[in-house]
Tab-separated table of C-alpha atoms and ligand atoms in Angstrom:
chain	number	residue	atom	x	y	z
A	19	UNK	CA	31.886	3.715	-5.553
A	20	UNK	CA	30.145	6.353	-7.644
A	21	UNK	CA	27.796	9.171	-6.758
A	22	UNK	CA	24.766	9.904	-8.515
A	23	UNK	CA	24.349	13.804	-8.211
A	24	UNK	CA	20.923	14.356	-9.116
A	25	UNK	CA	18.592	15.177	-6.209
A	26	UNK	CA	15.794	12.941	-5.312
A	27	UNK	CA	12.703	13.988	-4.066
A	28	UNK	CA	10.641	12.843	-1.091
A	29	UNK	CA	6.603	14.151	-0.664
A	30	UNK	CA	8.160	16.671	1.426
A	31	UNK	CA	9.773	18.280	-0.920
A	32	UNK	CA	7.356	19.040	-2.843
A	33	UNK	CA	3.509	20.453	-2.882
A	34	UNK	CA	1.538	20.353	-6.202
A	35	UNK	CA	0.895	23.591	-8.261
A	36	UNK	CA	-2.736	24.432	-8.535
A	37	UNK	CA	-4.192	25.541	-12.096
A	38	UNK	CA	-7.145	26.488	-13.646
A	39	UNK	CA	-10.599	24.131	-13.489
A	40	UNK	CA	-13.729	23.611	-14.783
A	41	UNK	CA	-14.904	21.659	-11.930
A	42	UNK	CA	-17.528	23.576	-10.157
A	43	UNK	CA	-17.656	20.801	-7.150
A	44	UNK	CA	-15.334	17.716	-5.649
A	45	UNK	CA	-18.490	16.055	-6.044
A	46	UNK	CA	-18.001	16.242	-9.847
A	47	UNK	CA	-15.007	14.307	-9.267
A	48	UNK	CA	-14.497	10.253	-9.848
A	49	UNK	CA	-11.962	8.489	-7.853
A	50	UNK	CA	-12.443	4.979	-9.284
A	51	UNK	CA	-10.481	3.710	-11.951
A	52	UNK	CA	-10.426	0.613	-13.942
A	53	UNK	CA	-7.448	-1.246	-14.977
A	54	UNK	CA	-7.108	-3.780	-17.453
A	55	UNK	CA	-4.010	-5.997	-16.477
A	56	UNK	CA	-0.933	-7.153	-18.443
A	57	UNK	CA	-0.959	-10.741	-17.700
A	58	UNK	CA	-4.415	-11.605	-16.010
A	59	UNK	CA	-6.357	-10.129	-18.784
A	60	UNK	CA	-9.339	-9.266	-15.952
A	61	UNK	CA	-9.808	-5.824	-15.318
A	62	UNK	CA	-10.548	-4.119	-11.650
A	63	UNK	CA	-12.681	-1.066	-11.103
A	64	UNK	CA	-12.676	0.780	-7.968
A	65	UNK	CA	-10.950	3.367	-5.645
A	66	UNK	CA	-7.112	2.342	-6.344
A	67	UNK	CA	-6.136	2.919	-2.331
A	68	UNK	CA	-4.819	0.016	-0.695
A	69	UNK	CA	-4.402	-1.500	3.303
A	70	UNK	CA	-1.424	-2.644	4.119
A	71	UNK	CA	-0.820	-6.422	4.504
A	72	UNK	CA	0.839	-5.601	8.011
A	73	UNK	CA	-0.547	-8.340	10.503
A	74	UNK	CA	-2.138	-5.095	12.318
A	75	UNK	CA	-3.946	-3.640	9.140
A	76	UNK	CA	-4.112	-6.282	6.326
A	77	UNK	CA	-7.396	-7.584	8.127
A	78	UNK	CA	-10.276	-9.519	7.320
A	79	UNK	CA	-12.494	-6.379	9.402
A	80	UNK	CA	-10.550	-3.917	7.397
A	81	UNK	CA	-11.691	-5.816	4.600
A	82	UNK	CA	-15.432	-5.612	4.985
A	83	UNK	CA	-15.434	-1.155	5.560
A	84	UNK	CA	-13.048	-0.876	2.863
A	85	UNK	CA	-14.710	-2.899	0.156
A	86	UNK	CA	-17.861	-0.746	1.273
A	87	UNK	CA	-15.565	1.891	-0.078
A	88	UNK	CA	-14.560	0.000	-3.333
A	89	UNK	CA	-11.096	0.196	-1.629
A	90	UNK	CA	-8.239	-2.509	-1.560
A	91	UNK	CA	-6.832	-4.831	1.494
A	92	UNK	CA	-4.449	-6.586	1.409
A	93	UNK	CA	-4.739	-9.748	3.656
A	94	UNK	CA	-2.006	-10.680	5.922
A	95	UNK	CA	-0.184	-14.090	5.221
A	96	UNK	CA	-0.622	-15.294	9.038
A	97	UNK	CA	-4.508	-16.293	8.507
A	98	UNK	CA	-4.840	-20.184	8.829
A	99	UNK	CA	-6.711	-21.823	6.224
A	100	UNK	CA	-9.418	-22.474	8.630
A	101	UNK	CA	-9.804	-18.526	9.241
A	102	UNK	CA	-9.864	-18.119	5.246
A	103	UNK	CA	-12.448	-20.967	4.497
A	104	UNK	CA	-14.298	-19.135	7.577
A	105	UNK	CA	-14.502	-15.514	5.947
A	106	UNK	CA	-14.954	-16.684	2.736
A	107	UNK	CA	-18.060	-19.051	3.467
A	108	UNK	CA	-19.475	-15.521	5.130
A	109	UNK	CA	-18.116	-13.270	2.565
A	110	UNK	CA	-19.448	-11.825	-0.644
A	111	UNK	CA	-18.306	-12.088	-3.776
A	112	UNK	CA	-17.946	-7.584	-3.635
A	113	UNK	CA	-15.497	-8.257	-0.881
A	114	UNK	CA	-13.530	-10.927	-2.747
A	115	UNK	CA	-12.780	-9.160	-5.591
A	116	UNK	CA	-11.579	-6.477	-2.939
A	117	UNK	CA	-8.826	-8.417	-1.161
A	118	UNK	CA	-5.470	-9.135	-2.053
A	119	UNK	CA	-3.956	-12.579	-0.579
A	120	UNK	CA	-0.608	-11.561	0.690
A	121	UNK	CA	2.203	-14.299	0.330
A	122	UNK	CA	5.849	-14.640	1.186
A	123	UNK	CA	8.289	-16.685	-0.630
A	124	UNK	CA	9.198	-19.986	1.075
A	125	UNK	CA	8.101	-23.298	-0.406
A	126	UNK	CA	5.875	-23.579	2.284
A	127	UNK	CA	3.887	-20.069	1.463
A	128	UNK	CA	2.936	-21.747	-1.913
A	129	UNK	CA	1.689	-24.650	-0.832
A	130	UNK	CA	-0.645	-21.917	1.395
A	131	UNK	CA	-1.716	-19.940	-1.349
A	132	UNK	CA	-2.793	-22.817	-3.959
A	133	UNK	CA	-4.711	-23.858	-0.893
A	134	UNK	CA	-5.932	-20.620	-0.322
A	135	UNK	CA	-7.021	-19.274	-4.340
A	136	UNK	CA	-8.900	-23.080	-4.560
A	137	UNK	CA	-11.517	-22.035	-1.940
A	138	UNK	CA	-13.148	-19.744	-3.636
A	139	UNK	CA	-12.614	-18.370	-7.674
A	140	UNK	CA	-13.665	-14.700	-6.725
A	141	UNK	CA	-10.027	-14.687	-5.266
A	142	UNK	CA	-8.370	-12.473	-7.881
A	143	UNK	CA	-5.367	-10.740	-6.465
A	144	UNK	CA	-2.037	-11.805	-5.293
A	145	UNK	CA	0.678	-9.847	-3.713
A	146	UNK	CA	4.555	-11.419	-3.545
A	147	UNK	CA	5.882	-9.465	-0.676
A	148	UNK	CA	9.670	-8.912	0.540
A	149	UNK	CA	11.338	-6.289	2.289
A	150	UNK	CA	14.247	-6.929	-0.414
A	151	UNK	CA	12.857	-7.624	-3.880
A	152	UNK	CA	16.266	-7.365	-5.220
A	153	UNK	CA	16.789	-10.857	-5.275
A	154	UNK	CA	17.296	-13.627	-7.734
A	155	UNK	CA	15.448	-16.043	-6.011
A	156	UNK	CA	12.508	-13.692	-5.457
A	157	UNK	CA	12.328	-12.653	-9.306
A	158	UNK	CA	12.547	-16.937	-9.775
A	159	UNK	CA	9.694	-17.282	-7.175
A	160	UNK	CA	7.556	-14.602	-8.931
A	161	UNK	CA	8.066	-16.408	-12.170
A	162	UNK	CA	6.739	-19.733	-11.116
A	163	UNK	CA	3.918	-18.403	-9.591
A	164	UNK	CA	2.949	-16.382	-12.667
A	165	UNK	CA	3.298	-19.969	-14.386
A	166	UNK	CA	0.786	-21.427	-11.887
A	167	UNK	CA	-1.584	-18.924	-11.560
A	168	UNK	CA	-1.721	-17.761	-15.072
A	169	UNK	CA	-4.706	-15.586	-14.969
A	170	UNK	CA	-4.505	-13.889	-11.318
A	171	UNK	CA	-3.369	-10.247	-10.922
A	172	UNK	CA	-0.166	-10.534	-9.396
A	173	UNK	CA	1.873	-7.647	-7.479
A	174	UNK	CA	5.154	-8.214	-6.644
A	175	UNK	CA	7.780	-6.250	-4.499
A	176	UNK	CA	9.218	-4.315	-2.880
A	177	UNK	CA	11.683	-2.511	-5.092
A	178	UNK	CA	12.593	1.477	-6.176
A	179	UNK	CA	14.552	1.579	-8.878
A	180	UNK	CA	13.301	1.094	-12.944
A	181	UNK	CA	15.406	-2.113	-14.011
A	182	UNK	CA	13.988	-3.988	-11.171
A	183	UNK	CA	10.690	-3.170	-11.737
A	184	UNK	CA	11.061	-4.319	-15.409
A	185	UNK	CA	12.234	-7.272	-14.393
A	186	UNK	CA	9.512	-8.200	-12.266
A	187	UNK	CA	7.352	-7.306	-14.881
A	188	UNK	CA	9.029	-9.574	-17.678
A	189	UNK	CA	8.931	-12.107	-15.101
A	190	UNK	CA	4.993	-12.402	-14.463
A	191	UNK	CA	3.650	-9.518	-12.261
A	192	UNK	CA	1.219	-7.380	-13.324
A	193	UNK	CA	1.681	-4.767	-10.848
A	194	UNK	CA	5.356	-3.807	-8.720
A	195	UNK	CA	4.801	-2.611	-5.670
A	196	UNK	CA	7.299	0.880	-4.389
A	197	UNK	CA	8.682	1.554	-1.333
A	198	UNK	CA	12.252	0.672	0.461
A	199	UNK	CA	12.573	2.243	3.940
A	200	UNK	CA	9.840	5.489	3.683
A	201	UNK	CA	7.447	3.406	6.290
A	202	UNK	CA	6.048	5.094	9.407
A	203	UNK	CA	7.226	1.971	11.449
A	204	UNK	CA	10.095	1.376	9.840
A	205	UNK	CA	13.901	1.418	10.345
A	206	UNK	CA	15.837	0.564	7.509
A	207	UNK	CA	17.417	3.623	6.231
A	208	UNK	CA	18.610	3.728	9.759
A	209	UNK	CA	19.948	0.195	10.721
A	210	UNK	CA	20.925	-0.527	7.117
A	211	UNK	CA	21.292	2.998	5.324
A	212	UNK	CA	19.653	1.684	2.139
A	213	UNK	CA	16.746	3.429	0.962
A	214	UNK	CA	15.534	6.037	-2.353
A	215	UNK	CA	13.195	8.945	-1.779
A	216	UNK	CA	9.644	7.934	-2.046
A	217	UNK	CA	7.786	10.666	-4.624
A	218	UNK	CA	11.119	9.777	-7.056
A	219	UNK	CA	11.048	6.792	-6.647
A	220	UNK	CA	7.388	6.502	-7.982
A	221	UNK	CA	8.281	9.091	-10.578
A	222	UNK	CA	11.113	6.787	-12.437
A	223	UNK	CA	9.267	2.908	-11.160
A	224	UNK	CA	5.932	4.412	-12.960
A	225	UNK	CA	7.314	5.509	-15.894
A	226	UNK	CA	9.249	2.028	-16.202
A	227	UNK	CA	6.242	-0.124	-15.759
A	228	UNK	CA	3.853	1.893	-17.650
A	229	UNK	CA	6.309	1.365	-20.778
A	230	UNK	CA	5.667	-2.405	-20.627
A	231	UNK	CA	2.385	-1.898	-19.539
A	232	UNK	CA	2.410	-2.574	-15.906
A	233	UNK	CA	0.802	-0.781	-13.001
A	234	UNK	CA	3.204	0.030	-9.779
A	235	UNK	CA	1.497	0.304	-5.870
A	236	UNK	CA	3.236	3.374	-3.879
A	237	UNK	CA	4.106	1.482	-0.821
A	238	UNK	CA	4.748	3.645	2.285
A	239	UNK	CA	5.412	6.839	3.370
A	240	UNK	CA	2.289	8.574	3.485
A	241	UNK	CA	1.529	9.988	6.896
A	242	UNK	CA	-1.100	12.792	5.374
A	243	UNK	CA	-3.467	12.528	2.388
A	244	UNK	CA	-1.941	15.311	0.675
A	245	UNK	CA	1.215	12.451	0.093
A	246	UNK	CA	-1.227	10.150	-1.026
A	247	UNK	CA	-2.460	12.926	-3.357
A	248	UNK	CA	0.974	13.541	-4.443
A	249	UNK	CA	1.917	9.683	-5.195
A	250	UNK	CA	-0.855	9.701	-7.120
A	251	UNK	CA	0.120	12.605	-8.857
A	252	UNK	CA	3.505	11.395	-9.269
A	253	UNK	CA	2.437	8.390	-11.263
A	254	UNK	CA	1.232	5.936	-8.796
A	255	UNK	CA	-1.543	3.705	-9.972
A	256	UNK	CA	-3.053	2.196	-6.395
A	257	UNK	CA	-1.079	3.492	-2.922
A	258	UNK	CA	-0.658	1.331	-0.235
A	259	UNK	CA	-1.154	2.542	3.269
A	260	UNK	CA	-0.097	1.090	6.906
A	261	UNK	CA	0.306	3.951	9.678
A	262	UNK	CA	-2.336	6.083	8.126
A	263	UNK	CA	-5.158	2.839	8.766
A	264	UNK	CA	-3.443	2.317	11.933
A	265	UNK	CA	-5.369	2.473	15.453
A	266	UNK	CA	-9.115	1.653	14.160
A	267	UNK	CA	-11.425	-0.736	15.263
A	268	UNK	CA	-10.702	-3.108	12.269
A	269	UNK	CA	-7.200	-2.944	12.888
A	270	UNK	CA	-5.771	-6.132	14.518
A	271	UNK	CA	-4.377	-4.631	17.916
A	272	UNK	CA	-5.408	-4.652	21.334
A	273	UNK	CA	-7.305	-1.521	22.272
A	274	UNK	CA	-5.174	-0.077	26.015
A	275	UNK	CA	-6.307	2.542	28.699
A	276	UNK	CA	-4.064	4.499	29.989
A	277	UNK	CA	-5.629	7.586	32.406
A	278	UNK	CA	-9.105	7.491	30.772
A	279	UNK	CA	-7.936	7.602	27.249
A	280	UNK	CA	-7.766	4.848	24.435
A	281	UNK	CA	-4.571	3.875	22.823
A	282	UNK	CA	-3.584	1.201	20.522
A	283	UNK	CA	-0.698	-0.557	19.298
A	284	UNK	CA	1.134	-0.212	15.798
A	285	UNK	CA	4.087	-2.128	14.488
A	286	UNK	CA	6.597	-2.786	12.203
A	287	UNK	CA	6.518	-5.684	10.234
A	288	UNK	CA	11.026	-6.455	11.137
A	289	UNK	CA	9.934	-4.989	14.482
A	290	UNK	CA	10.894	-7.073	17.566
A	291	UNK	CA	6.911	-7.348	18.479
A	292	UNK	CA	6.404	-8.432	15.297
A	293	UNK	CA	8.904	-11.428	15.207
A	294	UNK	CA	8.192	-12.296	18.382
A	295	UNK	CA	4.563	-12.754	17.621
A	296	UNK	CA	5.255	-14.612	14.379
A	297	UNK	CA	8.902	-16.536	14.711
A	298	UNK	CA	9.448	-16.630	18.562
A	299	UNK	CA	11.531	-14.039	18.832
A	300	UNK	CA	14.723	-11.966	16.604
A	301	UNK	CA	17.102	-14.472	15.267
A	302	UNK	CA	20.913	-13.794	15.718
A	303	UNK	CA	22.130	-13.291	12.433
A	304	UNK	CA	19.372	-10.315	11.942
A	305	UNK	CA	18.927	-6.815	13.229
A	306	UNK	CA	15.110	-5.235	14.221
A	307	UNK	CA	14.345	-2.754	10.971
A	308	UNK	CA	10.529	-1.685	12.276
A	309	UNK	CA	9.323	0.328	15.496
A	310	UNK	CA	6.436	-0.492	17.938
A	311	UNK	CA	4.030	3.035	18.482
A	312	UNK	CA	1.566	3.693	20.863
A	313	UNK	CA	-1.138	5.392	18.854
A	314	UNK	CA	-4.288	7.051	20.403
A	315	UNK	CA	-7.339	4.755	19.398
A	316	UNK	CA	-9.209	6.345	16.494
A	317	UNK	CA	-12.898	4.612	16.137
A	318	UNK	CA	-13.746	3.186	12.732
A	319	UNK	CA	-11.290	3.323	9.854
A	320	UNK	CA	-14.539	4.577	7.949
A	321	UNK	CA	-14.360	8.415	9.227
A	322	UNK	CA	-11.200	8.282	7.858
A	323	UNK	CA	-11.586	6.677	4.635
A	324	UNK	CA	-14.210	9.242	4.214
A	325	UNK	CA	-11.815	11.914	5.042
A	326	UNK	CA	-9.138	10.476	3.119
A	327	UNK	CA	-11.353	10.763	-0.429
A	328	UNK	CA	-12.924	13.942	0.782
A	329	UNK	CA	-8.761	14.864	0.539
A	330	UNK	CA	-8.048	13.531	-2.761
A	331	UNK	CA	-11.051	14.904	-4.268
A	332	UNK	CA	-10.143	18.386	-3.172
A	333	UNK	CA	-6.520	18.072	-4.641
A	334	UNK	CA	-8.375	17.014	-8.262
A	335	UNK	CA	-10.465	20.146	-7.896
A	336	UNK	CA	-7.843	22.028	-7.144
A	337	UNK	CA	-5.874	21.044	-10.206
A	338	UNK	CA	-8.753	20.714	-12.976
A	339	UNK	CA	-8.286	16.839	-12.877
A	340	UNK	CA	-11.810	15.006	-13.374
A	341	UNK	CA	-10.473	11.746	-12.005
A	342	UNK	CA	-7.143	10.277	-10.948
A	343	UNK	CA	-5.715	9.406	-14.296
A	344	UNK	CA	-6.156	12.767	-14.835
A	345	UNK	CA	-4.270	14.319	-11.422
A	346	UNK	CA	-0.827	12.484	-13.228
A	347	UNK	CA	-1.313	14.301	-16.077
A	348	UNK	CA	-2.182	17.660	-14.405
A	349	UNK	CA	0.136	16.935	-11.788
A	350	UNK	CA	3.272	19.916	-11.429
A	351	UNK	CA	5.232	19.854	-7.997
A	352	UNK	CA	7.365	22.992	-7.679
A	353	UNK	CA	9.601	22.112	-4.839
A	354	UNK	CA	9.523	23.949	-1.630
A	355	UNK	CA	11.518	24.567	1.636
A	356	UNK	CA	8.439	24.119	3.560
A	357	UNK	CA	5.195	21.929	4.477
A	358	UNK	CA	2.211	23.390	6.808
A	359	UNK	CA	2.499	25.865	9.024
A	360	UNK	CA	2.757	24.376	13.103
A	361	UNK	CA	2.494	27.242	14.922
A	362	UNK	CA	-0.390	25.767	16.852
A	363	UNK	CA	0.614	22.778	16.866
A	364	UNK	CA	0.430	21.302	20.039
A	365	UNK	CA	-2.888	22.738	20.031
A	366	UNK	CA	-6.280	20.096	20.647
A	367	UNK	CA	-7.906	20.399	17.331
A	368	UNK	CA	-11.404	21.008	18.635
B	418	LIG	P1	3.249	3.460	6.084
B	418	LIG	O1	2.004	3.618	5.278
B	418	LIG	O2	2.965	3.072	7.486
B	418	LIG	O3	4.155	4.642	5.976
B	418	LIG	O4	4.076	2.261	5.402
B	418	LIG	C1	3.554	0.967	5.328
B	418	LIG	C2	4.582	0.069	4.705
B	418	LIG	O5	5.790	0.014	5.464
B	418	LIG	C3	4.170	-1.385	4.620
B	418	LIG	O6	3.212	-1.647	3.617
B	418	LIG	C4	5.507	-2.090	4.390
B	418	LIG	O7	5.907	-2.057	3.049
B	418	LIG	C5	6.452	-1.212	5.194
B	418	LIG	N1	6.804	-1.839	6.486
B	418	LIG	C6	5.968	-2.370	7.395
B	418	LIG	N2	6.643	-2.805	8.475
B	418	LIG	C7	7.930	-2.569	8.239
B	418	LIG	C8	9.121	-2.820	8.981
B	418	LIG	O8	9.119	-3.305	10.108
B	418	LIG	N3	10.278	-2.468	8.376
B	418	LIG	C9	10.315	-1.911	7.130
B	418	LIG	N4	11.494	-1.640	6.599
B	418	LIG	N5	9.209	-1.628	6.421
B	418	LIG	C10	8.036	-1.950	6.972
């Protein structure tokens, strides 16, 4: 057993220090980025935010507004090939480039996703998802892929610590995506007490993949935008979000009265709903490791995209940075004993 003493850091623990700007408007300020990509050579321009592939938010509807947005999705992996070759015969090529086809790692998930990337060549990203990505026969599956798909973007995941993002990097991804147990549906650190503060985590996984030229996704853990604004500022390249996209219209949930007001459902991906949706129920050699939430319904994901970038561009202004590459570098977090101030709040914001 050994104890590592240094203190690691979660987004609240920190808030970001502002400094001096030139920037006379968040208008002046550019959100988009373009990356150029280690192994796939192609390069991707556009607003570096990404939906979760949870079966609730990874949808094809989420898709469409958040393309409109130049933003990421990240499809779910329990779409039938009919439903793909469907959306994609409706689809255009904008919202193609926009959507990442989520995969896990069984023999028959390959076999689904050549099928999948040979309907249509506008098909550009790929995301290797498991809740562990510590294993060897993960880092094996990402390396075949990476032999068969030799010019697709792949991300690959989920891990928190440097070494294992360098070796999914020296194993074919392009990208490594962050996060083990900060989800707002999600139980791990409880049932399992693994887990690694989220904004450190990001800190020391960016500063491994950017040394062998690889991006990293911030996966989880932001429930406001000023944590997406400090992932970002942290070192994130893109920042994946689930509870935040939760409760829309172009979520996949079923929209429930209850007394006159609207409420949908949100859950975890290792969350009893979830597995009995998707493999008939919890199998007895596993525990649950995601919640199911009750959220009231919010309308169209768009008002909060659009508050979500109103957010980020704010933070840039507030810190000199003329775009997002620039937030990292002007990016100091003092750490702090406190958040916002909730004196009012169980309040109705009006
Ligand atoms: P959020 O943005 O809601 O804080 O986090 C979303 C992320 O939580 C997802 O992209 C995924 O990585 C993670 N996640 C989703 N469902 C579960 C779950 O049931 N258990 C765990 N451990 N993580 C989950």
């Amino acid at each position: 057993m050994r104890i590592e003493e240094d203190i690691k850091l979660g987004f609240k623990d920190v808030l970001i220090r502002p400094k001096r700007s030139l920037l006379k408007s968040r208008s002046q300020v550019e959100l988009s980025r373009n990356f150029i990509f280690k192994y796939a050579k192609s390069s991707w321009s556009g607003i570096p935010i990404i939906a979760s592939n949870m079966d609730t938010i990874g949808t094809f509807n989420m898709a469409m507004v958040l393309s409109s947005f130049n933003l990421l999705t990240a499809i779910n992996k329990y779409y039938s090939i009919k439903e793909w070759c469907i959306f994609i015969k409706k689809t255009s090529r904008k919202i193609l480039n926009n959507i990442i086809v989520s995969t896990g790692i069984s023999h028959d998930d390959f076999t689904k996703i050549k099928k999948i990337f040979s309907l249509s060549k506008d098909l550009n990203y790929l995301c290797i998802d498991v809740a562990n990505g510590y294993s060897e026969y993960f880092v094996s599956f990402v390396n075949k892929v990476r032999n068969y798909f030799p010019d697709k973007i792949i991300c690959a995941g989920n891990v928190v610590t440097g070494e294992m993002v360098e070796e999914l990097i020296l194993s074919g991804a392009d990208i490594v995506k962050v996060g083990i147990g900060p989800g707002s549906v999600c139980t791990t650190r409880i049932k399992t007490g693994i887990g690694y503060p989220q904004l450190s985590a990001i800190i020391e996984c960016a500063d491994a993949a950017h040394g062998l030229k690889g991006q990293i996704i911030s996966d989880g853990g932001c429930s406001v935008t000023g944590d997406i604004a400090k992932a970002f500022g942290g070192g994130s390249d893109f920042v994946m979000l689930g509870g935040m996209l939760a409760g829309h219209y172009e979520c996949n949930g079923k929209i429930i009265t209850n007394n006159g007001k609207k409420f949908m459902l949100f859950y975890g991906m290792s969350s009893k709903s979830a597995m009995n949706i998707h493999v008939g129920g919890v199998a007895s050699y596993r525990s649950v490791e995601g919640k199911t939430v009750k959220l009231p319904f919010k309308g169209s994901v768009e008002n909060t995209i659009y508050d979500i970038l109103g957010g980020l561009r704010s933070t840039c202004t507030y810190v000199g940075a003329g775009n997002l590459k620039e937030l990292t570098k002007r990016t100091t977090f003092i750490r702090v004993n406190e958040q916002e101030n909730l004196v009012f709040d169980n309040k109705k914001d009006f």
